Tab-separated table of N, CA and C in Angstrom:
chain	number	residue	atom	x	y	z
B	1	MET	N	96.180	22.869	23.078
B	1	MET	CA	95.979	24.487	22.427
B	1	MET	C	96.311	25.144	23.025
B	2	HIS	N	96.795	26.398	21.888
B	2	HIS	CA	97.187	27.430	23.071
B	2	HIS	C	96.478	28.734	23.035
B	3	CYS	N	96.072	29.684	24.440
B	3	CYS	CA	95.387	30.321	23.885
B	3	CYS	C	96.347	31.876	23.326
B	4	PRO	N	94.646	31.891	22.197
B	4	PRO	CA	96.776	33.143	21.279
B	4	PRO	C	96.537	34.175	21.918
B	5	TYR	N	96.140	34.755	22.678
B	5	TYR	CA	96.232	35.710	23.633
B	5	TYR	C	97.885	35.524	25.082
B	6	CYS	N	97.862	34.924	25.538
B	6	CYS	CA	98.882	34.689	26.662
B	6	CYS	C	99.298	33.557	26.328
B	7	ARG	N	99.507	32.237	25.364
B	7	ARG	CA	99.640	30.992	25.472
B	7	ARG	C	99.628	30.527	26.107
B	8	ASN	N	98.738	30.596	26.749
B	8	ASN	CA	97.833	29.557	28.227
B	8	ASN	C	98.076	27.889	27.416
B	9	THR	N	98.115	26.911	28.138
B	9	THR	CA	98.033	25.665	27.370
B	9	THR	C	96.589	25.531	27.858
B	10	ASP	N	95.837	26.008	29.070
B	10	ASP	CA	94.670	25.115	29.435
B	10	ASP	C	93.199	25.957	29.136
B	11	THR	N	92.870	26.003	28.041
B	11	THR	CA	91.369	26.277	27.262
B	11	THR	C	90.429	25.361	27.960
B	12	ARG	N	88.963	26.182	27.584
B	12	ARG	CA	88.220	25.048	28.129
B	12	ARG	C	87.262	24.649	26.999
B	13	VAL	N	86.403	23.934	25.965
B	13	VAL	CA	85.651	23.884	25.145
B	13	VAL	C	84.092	24.425	25.335
B	14	LEU	N	83.540	25.609	24.856
B	14	LEU	CA	82.079	26.018	25.501
B	14	LEU	C	80.620	24.867	25.528
B	15	ASP	N	81.598	25.145	23.004
B	15	ASP	CA	80.317	25.018	22.359
B	15	ASP	C	81.322	24.879	20.711
B	16	SER	N	80.654	23.225	20.432
B	16	SER	CA	81.672	22.719	19.268
B	16	SER	C	80.103	22.413	18.693
B	17	ARG	N	80.309	22.820	17.468
B	17	ARG	CA	79.015	23.192	16.350
B	17	ARG	C	80.103	22.113	14.404
B	18	VAL	N	79.308	21.892	14.202
B	18	VAL	CA	79.989	21.559	12.890
B	18	VAL	C	79.375	22.095	11.436
B	19	ALA	N	80.738	23.068	11.296
B	19	ALA	CA	80.720	24.134	9.814
B	19	ALA	C	79.604	24.124	9.481
B	20	GLU	N	80.151	24.530	8.186
B	20	GLU	CA	78.681	25.284	7.384
B	20	GLU	C	79.497	23.843	5.974
B	21	ASP	N	80.499	23.538	6.583
B	21	ASP	CA	80.962	22.333	5.003
B	21	ASP	C	80.413	21.380	5.445
B	22	GLY	N	80.068	20.928	6.568
B	22	GLY	CA	79.987	20.052	7.173
B	22	GLY	C	81.813	18.712	7.165
B	23	LEU	N	82.668	19.347	6.834
B	23	LEU	CA	83.328	18.495	7.253
B	23	LEU	C	85.193	19.000	8.183
B	24	SER	N	84.082	19.541	8.887
B	24	SER	CA	85.239	20.370	10.053
B	24	SER	C	84.115	20.535	11.299
B	25	ILE	N	85.163	20.673	12.375
B	25	ILE	CA	84.608	21.486	13.220
B	25	ILE	C	84.556	22.576	13.907
B	26	ARG	N	83.605	23.727	14.029
B	26	ARG	CA	83.866	24.931	15.301
B	26	ARG	C	84.156	25.016	16.467
B	27	ARG	N	85.520	24.409	17.388
B	27	ARG	CA	84.577	24.756	18.730
B	27	ARG	C	84.498	26.852	19.405
B	28	ARG	N	83.655	26.866	20.025
B	28	ARG	CA	84.647	27.984	21.551
B	28	ARG	C	85.328	27.945	22.462
B	29	ARG	N	85.931	28.406	22.463
B	29	ARG	CA	86.757	27.625	23.672
B	29	ARG	C	86.824	29.104	24.536
B	30	LEU	N	87.379	29.419	25.743
B	30	LEU	CA	88.086	29.453	26.884
B	30	LEU	C	89.161	29.863	27.511
B	31	CYS	N	89.760	30.841	27.919
B	31	CYS	CA	91.016	30.414	28.406
B	31	CYS	C	90.735	30.906	29.684
B	32	VAL	N	90.933	29.348	30.658
B	32	VAL	CA	91.164	29.023	31.791
B	32	VAL	C	92.082	30.481	32.726
B	33	ALA	N	93.172	31.146	32.097
B	33	ALA	CA	94.228	32.165	32.318
B	33	ALA	C	93.620	32.762	32.383
B	34	CYS	N	93.066	33.299	31.400
B	34	CYS	CA	93.202	35.494	31.143
B	34	CYS	C	91.536	35.920	30.873
B	35	GLN	N	90.893	34.691	30.516
B	35	GLN	CA	89.259	34.712	30.878
B	35	GLN	C	88.921	34.435	28.955
B	36	LYS	N	89.491	34.795	28.431
B	36	LYS	CA	89.208	35.177	26.735
B	36	LYS	C	88.898	34.575	25.836
B	37	ARG	N	87.904	35.176	25.087
B	37	ARG	CA	87.704	33.458	24.546
B	37	ARG	C	87.572	33.716	22.819
B	38	PHE	N	87.662	32.393	21.946
B	38	PHE	CA	88.590	32.786	20.725
B	38	PHE	C	87.544	31.517	20.065
B	39	SER	N	87.984	31.501	18.834
B	39	SER	CA	87.211	29.814	17.940
B	39	SER	C	88.712	28.710	17.565
B	40	THR	N	88.116	27.975	17.194
B	40	THR	CA	89.370	27.321	16.719
B	40	THR	C	88.129	26.370	15.941
B	41	LEU	N	89.291	26.071	13.966
B	41	LEU	CA	88.061	24.454	12.957
B	41	LEU	C	89.298	23.676	13.009
B	42	GLU	N	88.024	22.471	13.719
B	42	GLU	CA	89.254	21.331	13.370
B	42	GLU	C	89.002	20.344	11.843
B	43	GLN	N	90.218	20.346	11.000
B	43	GLN	CA	89.336	19.903	10.538
B	43	GLN	C	90.565	18.552	9.810
B	44	MET	N	89.592	17.194	9.367
B	44	MET	CA	90.563	15.660	9.385
B	44	MET	C	91.533	16.641	8.298
B	45	GLN	N	93.733	15.586	8.560
B	45	GLN	CA	94.176	16.228	8.077
B	45	GLN	C	94.132	14.795	6.607
B	46	LEU	N	93.500	15.338	5.166
B	46	LEU	CA	94.246	14.079	4.600
B	46	LEU	C	95.252	14.456	3.379
B	47	VAL	N	96.247	13.124	3.901
B	47	VAL	CA	97.454	12.806	3.215
B	47	VAL	C	97.579	12.071	2.234
B	48	VAL	N	98.529	12.040	1.401
B	48	VAL	CA	98.294	11.608	0.503
B	48	VAL	C	99.675	10.476	0.489
B	49	VAL	N	100.087	9.379	0.016
B	49	VAL	CA	101.319	7.955	0.148
B	49	VAL	C	101.953	8.048	-1.252
B	50	LYS	N	102.747	8.770	-0.804
B	50	LYS	CA	102.505	8.174	-3.142
B	50	LYS	C	103.728	6.755	-3.105
B	51	ARG	N	103.582	6.122	-4.799
B	51	ARG	CA	104.698	5.058	-4.374
B	51	ARG	C	105.866	4.924	-4.059
B	52	SER	N	106.772	5.604	-3.998
B	52	SER	CA	107.995	5.895	-2.858
B	52	SER	C	107.991	5.585	-1.378
B	53	GLY	N	106.601	6.035	-1.701
B	53	GLY	CA	106.717	6.356	0.331
B	53	GLY	C	106.764	7.878	0.388
B	54	VAL	N	107.431	8.810	0.143
B	54	VAL	CA	106.967	9.518	-0.066
B	54	VAL	C	105.219	10.719	1.081
B	55	VAL	N	104.690	10.653	2.185
B	55	VAL	CA	104.354	11.270	2.925
B	55	VAL	C	103.724	13.306	2.194
B	56	GLU	N	102.342	13.272	1.631
B	56	GLU	CA	102.718	15.024	0.921
B	56	GLU	C	100.820	14.958	1.465
B	57	PRO	N	100.467	16.107	1.929
B	57	PRO	CA	99.688	16.673	1.986
B	57	PRO	C	98.630	16.836	0.843
B	58	PHE	N	97.039	16.751	0.913
B	58	PHE	CA	95.667	15.350	-0.495
B	58	PHE	C	95.814	17.630	-0.920
B	59	SER	N	96.393	18.099	-2.082
B	59	SER	CA	95.978	18.949	-2.976
B	59	SER	C	94.840	18.524	-3.858
B	60	ARG	N	93.273	19.107	-4.096
B	60	ARG	CA	92.919	19.906	-4.471
B	60	ARG	C	93.618	20.335	-5.399
B	61	GLU	N	94.000	21.856	-5.862
B	61	GLU	CA	94.745	22.625	-6.586
B	61	GLU	C	95.558	21.583	-7.565
B	62	LYS	N	95.739	20.429	-6.636
B	62	LYS	CA	96.672	19.355	-7.961
B	62	LYS	C	96.422	18.505	-8.747
B	63	VAL	N	95.069	17.951	-7.854
B	63	VAL	CA	94.319	17.470	-8.749
B	63	VAL	C	94.004	17.993	-9.635
B	64	ILE	N	92.985	19.253	-9.935
B	64	ILE	CA	92.409	20.137	-11.091
B	64	ILE	C	93.807	20.185	-11.885
B	65	ALA	N	94.928	20.762	-12.009
B	65	ALA	CA	95.949	21.050	-12.612
B	65	ALA	C	96.043	19.591	-13.309
B	66	GLY	N	96.158	17.951	-12.761
B	66	GLY	CA	96.405	17.094	-13.822
B	66	GLY	C	95.904	17.282	-14.805
B	67	VAL	N	93.480	17.856	-13.753
B	67	VAL	CA	93.155	17.153	-15.075
B	67	VAL	C	92.748	18.107	-16.295
B	68	ARG	N	93.317	18.776	-15.917
B	68	ARG	CA	93.209	20.154	-16.922
B	68	ARG	C	93.635	20.219	-17.746
B	69	LYS	N	94.792	19.175	-17.288
B	69	LYS	CA	96.141	19.108	-18.963
B	69	LYS	C	95.095	18.204	-19.856
B	70	ALA	N	94.197	17.247	-19.330
B	70	ALA	CA	93.886	15.721	-20.232
B	70	ALA	C	93.053	16.739	-20.719
B	71	CYS	N	91.947	17.946	-20.684
B	71	CYS	CA	90.826	18.478	-20.869
B	71	CYS	C	91.982	19.775	-21.723
B	72	LYS	N	92.750	19.888	-22.343
B	72	LYS	CA	93.101	20.926	-22.499
B	72	LYS	C	92.647	20.771	-23.909
B	73	GLY	N	92.008	21.975	-24.735
B	73	GLY	CA	90.795	22.455	-25.925
B	73	GLY	C	90.151	21.436	-26.023
B	74	ARG	N	89.230	20.827	-24.747
B	74	ARG	CA	87.742	20.527	-24.207
B	74	ARG	C	87.086	21.611	-24.340
B	75	PRO	N	85.403	20.691	-24.731
B	75	PRO	CA	84.752	22.664	-23.837
B	75	PRO	C	84.855	22.454	-21.892
B	76	VAL	N	85.456	22.545	-21.019
B	76	VAL	CA	85.663	21.870	-19.818
B	76	VAL	C	85.978	23.700	-19.198
B	77	THR	N	84.908	23.993	-18.827
B	77	THR	CA	84.878	25.451	-17.121
B	77	THR	C	86.217	25.209	-16.600
B	78	ASP	N	86.788	26.128	-16.437
B	78	ASP	CA	87.260	25.650	-14.699
B	78	ASP	C	86.270	25.638	-13.375
B	79	THR	N	85.472	26.711	-13.645
B	79	THR	CA	83.759	26.313	-12.308
B	79	THR	C	83.628	24.355	-12.505
B	80	ASP	N	83.621	23.700	-13.771
B	80	ASP	CA	83.994	22.408	-14.403
B	80	ASP	C	84.914	21.477	-13.222
B	81	LEU	N	85.685	22.327	-13.848
B	81	LEU	CA	86.979	21.712	-12.875
B	81	LEU	C	87.292	21.699	-11.607
B	82	ALA	N	87.218	23.148	-10.919
B	82	ALA	CA	87.190	23.007	-9.800
B	82	ALA	C	85.854	21.895	-8.297
B	83	ARG	N	84.535	22.097	-9.483
B	83	ARG	CA	83.342	21.129	-8.928
B	83	ARG	C	83.610	19.128	-9.371
B	84	LEU	N	84.897	18.469	-9.857
B	84	LEU	CA	84.926	18.113	-9.978
B	84	LEU	C	86.617	17.802	-9.198
B	85	GLY	N	86.692	19.040	-8.712
B	85	GLY	CA	87.908	19.406	-7.715
B	85	GLY	C	87.300	18.628	-5.761
B	86	GLN	N	86.525	19.270	-6.334
B	86	GLN	CA	85.478	18.999	-4.833
B	86	GLN	C	85.000	17.457	-4.681
B	87	GLN	N	84.656	17.040	-5.931
B	87	GLN	CA	83.872	15.599	-6.110
B	87	GLN	C	84.417	14.883	-6.000
B	88	VAL	N	85.682	14.983	-5.628
B	88	VAL	CA	86.706	13.672	-5.082
B	88	VAL	C	87.735	14.347	-3.530
B	89	GLU	N	88.085	15.457	-3.072
B	89	GLU	CA	88.043	15.904	-2.194
B	89	GLU	C	87.102	14.893	-1.087
B	90	GLU	N	85.652	15.664	-1.642
B	90	GLU	CA	84.958	15.240	-0.681
B	90	GLU	C	83.825	13.202	-0.766
B	91	GLY	N	84.595	12.568	-1.742
B	91	GLY	CA	85.308	11.037	-1.618
B	91	GLY	C	85.990	10.332	-1.441
B	92	LEU	N	86.892	11.162	-1.757
B	92	LEU	CA	88.768	10.941	-1.009
B	92	LEU	C	87.856	10.903	1.586
B	93	ARG	N	87.042	12.492	1.270
B	93	ARG	CA	87.598	12.160	2.811
B	93	ARG	C	86.129	11.386	3.742
B	94	ALA	N	85.507	11.420	2.104
B	94	ALA	CA	83.495	10.052	3.113
B	94	ALA	C	84.580	9.087	3.332
B	95	SER	N	85.637	8.190	2.521
B	95	SER	CA	86.235	7.060	3.007
B	95	SER	C	86.402	6.768	3.849
B	96	GLY	N	87.300	8.269	5.193
B	96	GLY	CA	87.235	7.992	6.788
B	96	GLY	C	88.501	7.515	6.362
B	97	VAL	N	89.316	7.471	5.677
B	97	VAL	CA	91.036	6.914	5.610
B	97	VAL	C	92.165	8.361	5.502
B	98	SER	N	92.999	8.707	7.012
B	98	SER	CA	93.099	9.975	6.287
B	98	SER	C	94.291	9.922	5.284
B	99	GLU	N	95.431	8.999	5.264
B	99	GLU	CA	96.127	8.312	4.267
B	99	GLU	C	95.625	7.145	3.050
B	100	ILE	N	96.304	7.778	2.138
B	100	ILE	CA	95.292	7.904	0.926
B	100	ILE	C	96.375	6.878	-0.604
B	101	PRO	N	96.750	6.453	-0.436
B	101	PRO	CA	97.439	5.461	-1.905
B	101	PRO	C	97.245	6.851	-3.278
B	102	ALA	N	98.359	7.105	-3.802
B	102	ALA	CA	98.186	7.313	-4.212
B	102	ALA	C	97.587	7.474	-5.877
B	103	GLN	N	97.270	5.596	-5.679
B	103	GLN	CA	96.659	4.845	-6.694
B	103	GLN	C	95.520	5.716	-6.807
B	104	ASP	N	94.885	5.416	-4.922
B	104	ASP	CA	93.554	5.900	-5.269
B	104	ASP	C	93.403	7.062	-5.836
B	105	VAL	N	94.440	7.853	-5.621
B	105	VAL	CA	93.360	9.415	-6.055
B	105	VAL	C	92.771	8.881	-7.287
B	106	GLY	N	93.997	8.902	-7.998
B	106	GLY	CA	93.955	8.984	-9.400
B	106	GLY	C	92.233	8.137	-9.825
B	107	VAL	N	92.279	6.563	-8.752
B	107	VAL	CA	90.769	5.970	-9.296
B	107	VAL	C	89.641	6.719	-9.086
B	108	SER	N	89.555	7.644	-8.148
B	108	SER	CA	88.527	8.544	-7.282
B	108	SER	C	88.698	9.576	-8.632
B	109	ILE	N	89.939	10.431	-9.734
B	109	ILE	CA	89.099	10.434	-10.240
B	109	ILE	C	88.548	10.592	-11.005
B	110	LEU	N	88.995	9.034	-12.035
B	110	LEU	CA	88.706	8.943	-12.842
B	110	LEU	C	86.798	8.654	-13.531
B	111	GLY	N	85.648	8.870	-12.370
B	111	GLY	CA	84.433	8.598	-12.618
B	111	GLY	C	84.523	9.974	-12.953
B	112	PRO	N	83.963	10.857	-12.277
B	112	PRO	CA	83.885	12.118	-12.324
B	112	PRO	C	84.098	12.947	-13.186
B	113	LEU	N	85.537	12.553	-14.558
B	113	LEU	CA	85.923	12.746	-15.039
B	113	LEU	C	85.144	12.096	-16.278
B	114	ARG	N	85.068	10.556	-16.098
B	114	ARG	CA	84.793	10.057	-17.197
B	114	ARG	C	82.674	10.496	-17.614
B	115	LYS	N	82.475	11.104	-16.622
B	115	LYS	CA	81.504	11.742	-16.836
B	115	LYS	C	81.217	13.305	-16.894
B	116	LEU	N	81.716	13.857	-16.885
B	116	LEU	CA	82.138	15.351	-17.057
B	116	LEU	C	82.554	16.152	-18.567
B	117	ASP	N	83.730	14.616	-19.023
B	117	ASP	CA	84.085	14.636	-20.683
B	117	ASP	C	84.834	13.168	-21.221
B	118	SER	N	84.445	12.676	-21.724
B	118	SER	CA	84.627	11.485	-22.183
B	118	SER	C	86.607	11.874	-22.722
B	119	VAL	N	86.492	12.515	-23.730
B	119	VAL	CA	87.508	12.448	-24.989
B	119	VAL	C	88.347	12.244	-23.296
B	120	ALA	N	88.670	13.182	-22.600
B	120	ALA	CA	88.987	14.344	-21.314
B	120	ALA	C	89.203	13.189	-20.872
B	121	TYR	N	89.018	11.767	-20.417
B	121	TYR	CA	88.321	10.755	-19.832
B	121	TYR	C	89.608	9.935	-20.170
B	122	LEU	N	89.621	9.467	-20.848
B	122	LEU	CA	90.621	8.831	-22.194
B	122	LEU	C	91.700	9.603	-22.393
B	123	ARG	N	92.150	9.875	-21.923
B	123	ARG	CA	93.054	11.147	-22.593
B	123	ARG	C	94.016	10.803	-21.086
B	124	PHE	N	92.713	10.801	-19.755
B	124	PHE	CA	93.225	10.381	-18.341
B	124	PHE	C	94.237	9.211	-18.109
B	125	ALA	N	92.934	8.571	-18.166
B	125	ALA	CA	92.454	7.094	-17.464
B	125	ALA	C	94.446	6.416	-18.835
B	126	SER	N	95.423	7.498	-20.225
B	126	SER	CA	95.861	6.683	-21.173
B	126	SER	C	97.037	6.843	-20.051
B	127	VAL	N	97.340	7.855	-19.219
B	127	VAL	CA	98.338	7.665	-18.620
B	127	VAL	C	98.256	6.785	-17.544
B	128	TYR	N	97.871	7.223	-16.548
B	128	TYR	CA	97.116	6.866	-15.384
B	128	TYR	C	97.430	5.479	-15.616
B	129	ARG	N	96.522	4.888	-16.366
B	129	ARG	CA	96.642	3.080	-16.611
B	129	ARG	C	97.372	2.610	-17.510
B	130	GLN	N	98.117	3.504	-17.814
B	130	GLN	CA	99.067	3.003	-19.024
B	130	GLN	C	99.083	2.450	-20.287
B	131	PHE	N	98.357	2.693	-20.759
B	131	PHE	CA	98.326	2.281	-21.662
B	131	PHE	C	99.644	1.705	-22.967
B	132	GLU	N	99.238	0.930	-23.180
B	132	GLU	CA	100.577	0.461	-24.136
B	132	GLU	C	100.518	0.345	-25.967
B	133	SER	N	99.420	0.481	-25.855
B	133	SER	CA	99.169	-0.286	-27.553
B	133	SER	C	97.282	0.314	-27.577
B	134	VAL	N	97.058	0.506	-28.779
B	134	VAL	CA	95.665	0.852	-29.677
B	134	VAL	C	95.414	0.058	-28.489
B	135	ASP	N	95.276	-0.872	-28.870
B	135	ASP	CA	94.183	-1.737	-28.548
B	135	ASP	C	93.302	-1.121	-27.352
B	136	ASP	N	94.072	-1.203	-25.564
B	136	ASP	CA	94.354	-0.420	-25.028
B	136	ASP	C	93.110	0.564	-25.158
B	137	PHE	N	93.594	1.521	-25.746
B	137	PHE	CA	92.664	2.606	-26.729
B	137	PHE	C	90.611	2.062	-27.357
B	138	ALA	N	90.907	0.620	-27.599
B	138	ALA	CA	90.272	0.484	-28.638
B	138	ALA	C	88.938	-0.065	-26.811
B	139	LEU	N	90.021	-0.932	-25.693
B	139	LEU	CA	88.810	-1.799	-25.448
B	139	LEU	C	88.164	-0.632	-24.094
B	140	GLU	N	88.844	0.319	-23.711
B	140	GLU	CA	88.273	1.858	-22.510
B	140	GLU	C	87.406	2.482	-23.499
B	141	ILE	N	87.543	2.117	-25.102
B	141	ILE	CA	86.663	3.030	-25.671
B	141	ILE	C	85.521	2.475	-25.517
B	142	GLU	N	85.750	1.043	-25.539
B	142	GLU	CA	84.607	-0.135	-26.392
B	142	GLU	C	83.956	0.124	-24.768
B	143	ARG	N	84.268	0.263	-23.176
B	143	ARG	CA	83.759	0.392	-22.215
B	143	ARG	C	83.186	1.571	-22.737
B	144	LEU	N	83.628	2.752	-22.679
B	144	LEU	CA	82.677	4.232	-22.685
B	144	LEU	C	81.840	3.690	-23.624
B	145	ARG	N	81.623	2.624	-24.154
B	145	ARG	CA	79.759	3.047	-25.885
B	145	ARG	C	79.325	1.945	-24.781
B	146	GLU	N	78.928	0.589	-24.211
B	146	GLU	CA	78.870	0.214	-23.318
B	146	GLU	C	77.916	1.062	-22.320
B	147	ALA	N	78.852	2.242	-21.600
B	147	ALA	CA	78.260	2.840	-20.299
B	147	ALA	C	76.650	4.075	-20.874
B	148	VAL	N	77.006	4.181	-22.181
B	148	VAL	CA	76.211	5.541	-22.827
B	148	VAL	C	74.556	4.775	-22.716
């Protein structure tokens, strides 16, 4: 950790607290060289491992954009999508794993989307699970009916 004032690497932690969101830690630090105080915010880096092996940072906005396509023409608001994105991210962070396969991100979207809008869920699931026939849709519709 470099001091933002003098760039010295020797700092001392004075206080640590869980931030308001509960997902990060706020630390109050003191630079040993210049004696100035500053705060840092530490957060677990969440990354997605794609099928090709490429690793990229998790993006809540990317989740929302993908779900938005499935929700086109449905009575789903931007607030609903933001809440779904937050639920997905919180669920992934709660798993305690920092490297998440892309497949698991998709699975974590299905549950909240199913509760939000069943038609959007079917659209998303048909692409995500690669439905190949009308029978795949019929089977998934039957599962939805049983869950109600």
